[in-house]
Short mmCIF file of C-alpha atoms in Angstrom, two decimals:
data_model
loop_
_atom_site.label_atom_id
_atom_site.label_comp_id
_atom_site.label_asym_id
_atom_site.label_seq_id
_atom_site.Cartn_x
_atom_site.Cartn_y
_atom_site.Cartn_z
CA UNK A 35 59.89 92.58 118.92
CA UNK A 36 57.82 93.99 115.93
CA UNK A 37 59.65 96.63 113.81
CA UNK A 38 57.67 98.83 111.46
CA UNK A 39 59.44 100.56 108.66
CA UNK A 40 58.04 103.31 106.60
CA UNK A 41 59.49 103.79 103.10
CA UNK A 42 58.63 106.18 100.12
CA UNK A 43 58.62 105.89 96.46
CA UNK A 44 60.63 108.76 94.97
CA UNK A 45 62.29 109.59 91.65
CA UNK A 46 65.62 107.68 91.45
CA UNK A 47 68.51 109.82 92.68
CA UNK A 48 70.38 109.15 89.43
CA UNK A 49 67.66 110.82 87.36
CA UNK A 50 67.76 114.45 86.14
CA UNK A 51 64.33 115.91 87.43
CA UNK A 52 62.33 117.92 84.89
CA UNK A 53 59.59 120.39 85.49
CA UNK A 54 56.30 120.07 83.58
CA UNK A 55 55.70 122.71 80.93
CA UNK A 56 52.81 124.23 82.85
CA UNK A 57 54.96 124.54 85.98
CA UNK A 58 52.38 122.43 87.98
CA UNK A 59 54.92 119.92 89.33
CA UNK A 60 57.57 117.48 88.30
CA UNK A 61 57.33 115.43 85.10
CA UNK A 62 57.10 111.73 86.21
CA UNK A 63 56.24 110.35 82.90
CA UNK A 64 58.56 107.43 81.93
CA UNK A 65 60.86 108.40 84.85
CA UNK A 66 62.57 105.63 86.84
CA UNK A 67 61.29 105.50 90.47
CA UNK A 68 62.98 103.83 93.43
CA UNK A 69 62.95 103.65 97.08
CA UNK A 70 64.10 106.86 98.97
CA UNK A 71 67.79 106.24 99.95
CA UNK A 72 67.21 107.09 103.59
CA UNK A 73 64.29 104.58 103.47
CA UNK A 74 66.85 101.92 102.29
CA UNK A 75 68.97 102.68 105.41
CA UNK A 76 65.80 102.23 107.61
CA UNK A 77 65.05 98.80 106.05
CA UNK A 78 68.67 97.74 106.33
CA UNK A 79 68.73 98.69 110.13
CA UNK A 80 65.67 96.67 110.66
CA UNK A 81 67.09 93.65 108.98
CA UNK A 82 70.13 93.86 110.98
CA UNK A 83 68.23 93.90 114.23
CA UNK A 84 66.43 90.77 113.16
CA UNK A 85 69.73 89.08 112.05
CA UNK A 86 70.85 89.92 115.75
CA UNK A 87 67.84 88.13 117.11
CA UNK A 88 66.46 91.37 118.50
CA UNK A 89 63.55 91.79 116.04
CA UNK A 90 61.07 88.92 115.42
CA UNK A 91 59.00 90.64 112.60
CA UNK A 92 59.58 93.37 110.19
CA UNK A 93 56.57 95.05 108.58
CA UNK A 94 57.21 97.68 105.86
CA UNK A 95 54.64 100.24 104.90
CA UNK A 96 54.34 102.90 102.18
CA UNK A 97 51.62 105.50 101.17
CA UNK A 98 51.19 106.17 97.44
CA UNK A 99 49.74 104.75 94.31
CA UNK A 100 49.36 101.06 93.32
CA UNK A 101 52.72 101.18 91.51
CA UNK A 102 54.44 101.74 94.91
CA UNK A 103 54.13 97.87 95.42
CA UNK A 104 57.40 97.86 93.62
CA UNK A 105 59.20 99.52 96.47
CA UNK A 106 57.56 97.22 98.90
CA UNK A 107 58.54 94.19 96.99
CA UNK A 108 62.20 95.54 97.08
CA UNK A 109 61.93 95.96 100.84
CA UNK A 110 60.54 92.44 101.20
CA UNK A 111 63.55 91.20 99.03
CA UNK A 112 65.92 92.88 101.47
CA UNK A 113 64.55 91.03 104.47
CA UNK A 114 61.08 92.46 105.48
CA UNK A 115 58.49 89.88 106.42
CA UNK A 116 55.37 91.49 105.21
CA UNK A 117 54.21 94.81 103.68
CA UNK A 118 51.22 97.23 103.69
CA UNK A 119 50.36 99.66 101.04
CA UNK A 120 48.11 102.58 101.96
CA UNK A 121 46.92 103.34 98.45
CA UNK A 122 46.43 106.90 97.64
CA UNK A 123 46.71 108.74 94.31
CA UNK A 124 46.68 112.18 96.07
CA UNK A 125 49.81 114.38 96.71
CA UNK A 126 50.02 114.13 100.42
CA UNK A 127 51.86 116.56 102.85
CA UNK A 128 53.92 115.45 105.83
CA UNK A 129 51.13 115.85 108.27
CA UNK A 130 48.75 113.61 106.25
CA UNK A 131 51.42 110.91 105.95
CA UNK A 132 52.11 111.06 109.72
CA UNK A 133 48.31 110.69 110.38
CA UNK A 134 48.16 107.63 108.13
CA UNK A 135 51.27 106.17 109.70
CA UNK A 136 49.70 106.72 113.15
CA UNK A 137 46.71 104.70 112.06
CA UNK A 138 49.13 101.90 110.94
CA UNK A 139 51.09 102.10 114.15
CA UNK A 140 47.92 101.69 116.23
CA UNK A 141 46.86 98.68 114.28
CA UNK A 142 50.13 96.87 114.23
CA UNK A 143 51.34 97.97 117.73
CA UNK A 144 55.17 97.80 116.78
CA UNK A 145 57.80 98.30 119.57
CA UNK A 146 60.01 100.17 117.24
CA UNK A 147 59.25 102.40 114.23
CA UNK A 148 62.13 103.34 111.80
CA UNK A 149 61.75 105.95 109.06
CA UNK A 150 64.33 107.81 106.80
CA UNK A 151 65.02 111.16 108.28
CA UNK A 152 63.85 112.89 105.04
CA UNK A 153 62.75 112.15 101.47
CA UNK A 154 64.96 113.37 98.55
CA UNK A 155 62.00 114.72 96.64
CA UNK A 156 60.20 117.07 99.09
CA UNK A 157 63.14 117.16 101.50
CA UNK A 158 60.89 118.21 104.33
CA UNK A 159 62.38 116.26 107.27
CA UNK A 160 59.00 116.31 109.09
CA UNK A 161 57.20 112.95 109.12
CA UNK A 162 59.15 111.26 111.74
CA UNK A 163 58.90 114.20 114.24
CA UNK A 164 55.04 114.58 113.50
CA UNK A 165 54.45 110.89 113.98
CA UNK A 166 56.22 111.05 117.28
CA UNK A 167 53.97 114.08 118.29
CA UNK A 168 50.82 112.23 117.23
CA UNK A 169 51.66 108.93 118.90
CA UNK A 170 53.29 110.22 122.05
CA UNK A 171 56.21 107.91 121.38
CA UNK A 172 59.83 108.92 122.30
CA UNK A 173 61.85 109.87 119.16
CA UNK A 174 65.49 109.71 118.26
CA UNK A 175 66.11 111.66 115.03
CA UNK A 176 69.20 111.70 112.64
CA UNK A 177 70.46 108.42 114.08
CA UNK A 178 73.93 107.28 113.24
CA UNK A 179 73.91 104.37 115.69
CA UNK A 180 71.05 102.23 117.17
CA UNK A 181 71.42 99.81 120.17
CA UNK A 182 68.68 97.99 121.84
CA UNK A 183 69.06 97.32 125.51
CA UNK A 184 66.11 95.57 127.25
CA UNK A 185 63.17 97.86 127.07
CA UNK A 186 65.15 100.73 125.90
CA UNK A 187 66.76 101.85 122.78
CA UNK A 188 69.98 104.02 122.75
CA UNK A 189 70.25 106.23 119.72
CA UNK A 190 73.36 108.25 118.82
CA UNK A 191 72.17 111.37 116.99
CA UNK A 192 74.11 113.57 114.51
CA UNK A 193 73.73 117.11 115.73
CA UNK A 194 75.39 120.49 114.84
CA UNK A 195 77.84 120.26 117.71
CA UNK A 196 78.77 116.58 117.13
CA UNK A 197 77.09 113.47 118.56
CA UNK A 198 74.38 113.16 121.16
CA UNK A 199 73.22 109.78 122.65
CA UNK A 200 69.74 109.59 123.94
CA UNK A 201 67.92 106.62 125.81
CA UNK A 202 64.49 106.07 124.70
CA UNK A 203 61.77 103.89 126.38
CA UNK A 204 60.08 101.58 123.93
CA UNK A 205 57.93 101.90 121.93
CA UNK A 206 59.95 104.54 120.13
CA UNK A 207 60.49 106.24 116.80
CA UNK A 208 63.97 106.47 115.12
CA UNK A 209 64.75 108.38 111.95
CA UNK A 210 67.83 107.44 110.02
CA UNK A 211 70.85 109.40 108.97
CA UNK A 212 73.34 108.54 106.10
CA UNK A 213 76.15 107.00 108.40
CA UNK A 214 73.86 104.49 110.23
CA UNK A 215 74.67 101.67 107.85
CA UNK A 216 75.44 100.62 104.26
CA UNK A 217 72.33 99.15 102.66
CA UNK A 218 72.70 95.67 101.07
CA UNK A 219 71.63 94.71 97.59
CA UNK A 220 68.63 92.27 97.14
CA UNK A 221 69.87 88.83 95.76
CA UNK A 222 67.99 87.14 92.91
CA UNK A 223 66.65 84.32 95.17
CA UNK A 224 65.37 86.80 97.77
CA UNK A 225 63.65 88.85 94.84
CA UNK A 226 61.88 85.73 93.81
CA UNK A 227 60.84 84.86 97.39
CA UNK A 228 59.55 88.44 98.04
CA UNK A 229 56.88 87.79 95.24
CA UNK A 230 55.20 85.37 97.57
CA UNK A 231 55.37 87.29 100.79
CA UNK A 232 52.15 88.86 101.96
CA UNK A 233 51.25 92.43 100.82
CA UNK A 234 48.09 94.09 102.15
CA UNK A 235 46.40 96.99 100.50
CA UNK A 236 44.34 99.46 102.44
CA UNK A 237 42.88 102.93 101.79
CA UNK A 238 42.83 106.04 103.95
CA UNK A 239 39.11 105.76 104.41
CA UNK A 240 39.52 102.22 105.66
CA UNK A 241 41.97 103.69 108.21
CA UNK A 242 39.53 106.42 109.11
CA UNK A 243 41.95 109.09 108.21
CA UNK A 244 41.24 112.23 106.32
CA UNK A 245 44.05 113.35 103.97
CA UNK A 246 42.65 116.77 102.97
CA UNK A 247 45.54 119.21 102.64
CA UNK A 248 45.73 122.77 103.76
CA UNK A 249 48.63 123.38 101.55
CA UNK A 250 48.48 123.94 97.85
CA UNK A 251 51.36 123.94 95.30
CA UNK A 252 50.98 127.09 93.20
CA UNK A 253 54.11 126.88 91.00
CA UNK A 254 57.22 124.53 90.49
CA UNK A 255 60.23 126.12 88.72
CA UNK A 256 63.63 124.59 87.84
CA UNK A 257 66.72 126.35 89.36
CA UNK A 258 68.08 129.28 87.40
CA UNK A 259 70.90 128.26 85.07
CA UNK A 260 74.21 129.33 86.36
CA UNK A 261 76.69 131.06 84.12
CA UNK A 262 79.95 129.21 83.43
CA UNK A 263 83.09 130.17 85.50
CA UNK A 264 86.20 131.50 84.10
CA UNK A 265 89.99 130.89 84.73
CA UNK A 266 92.39 133.65 85.61
CA UNK A 267 96.13 133.58 84.99
CA UNK A 268 97.33 135.43 88.15
CA UNK A 269 96.34 136.54 91.57
CA UNK A 270 96.46 140.06 90.34
CA UNK A 271 94.00 139.32 87.61
CA UNK A 272 91.73 137.58 90.14
CA UNK A 273 91.82 140.64 92.43
CA UNK A 274 91.08 142.96 89.61
CA UNK A 275 87.96 141.05 88.60
CA UNK A 276 86.63 140.70 92.14
CA UNK A 277 87.12 144.47 92.61
CA UNK A 278 85.91 145.76 89.26
CA UNK A 279 83.55 143.12 87.90
CA UNK A 280 82.13 141.32 90.91
CA UNK A 281 82.49 144.39 93.19
CA UNK A 282 82.95 142.21 96.27
CA UNK A 283 86.15 143.85 97.49
#
């Protein structure tokens, strides 16, 4: 079984994000970038499937600038077999990314596609679902457990009311939630080996996909600063402030 894993290069989650002075976007100059945490979970799940003997090959793909090869090499060090970079310097929306992934899926013909449920930068939670619609593949989103059984995959989904288990015919698309697994760290020997693993670079034009966006970002602003809280000495003082200052009671 071939497993395709899509990953995204994002600002590291430990970094405090800054907005550009002209409010045109997020300042990425000299900022540490890393693999999206949900994508790390997707890579880990694919590696575990290979360790169980279920998956025979793991192909990892990302869409972004040439520097995104760093995240692909990280995925290769974690256990992926080869990588594909769809090189584009444009700011792509979810639909454009889904169209590019569809072209890669048609080329690679994987039996299982795993993605993070959302990226921590745009936070859209759309690409997996859009890819499912474009390919016609069955999809299991917000997965907290994935089990392969013959030509089916059983996905336990985290939903508002609890857990839901769905049985999907392969090929299928799975998007990962936080509780699916705990990603491993890449060892130094595997990091060195990853440098020799194949990494192909293609362009949207080579895939025959137009990435023209119908959405334009007009302005980006940082959240408004919150006022510091205060401590009260008694319940009576709390009630007085809620009634006379906050006017919520």
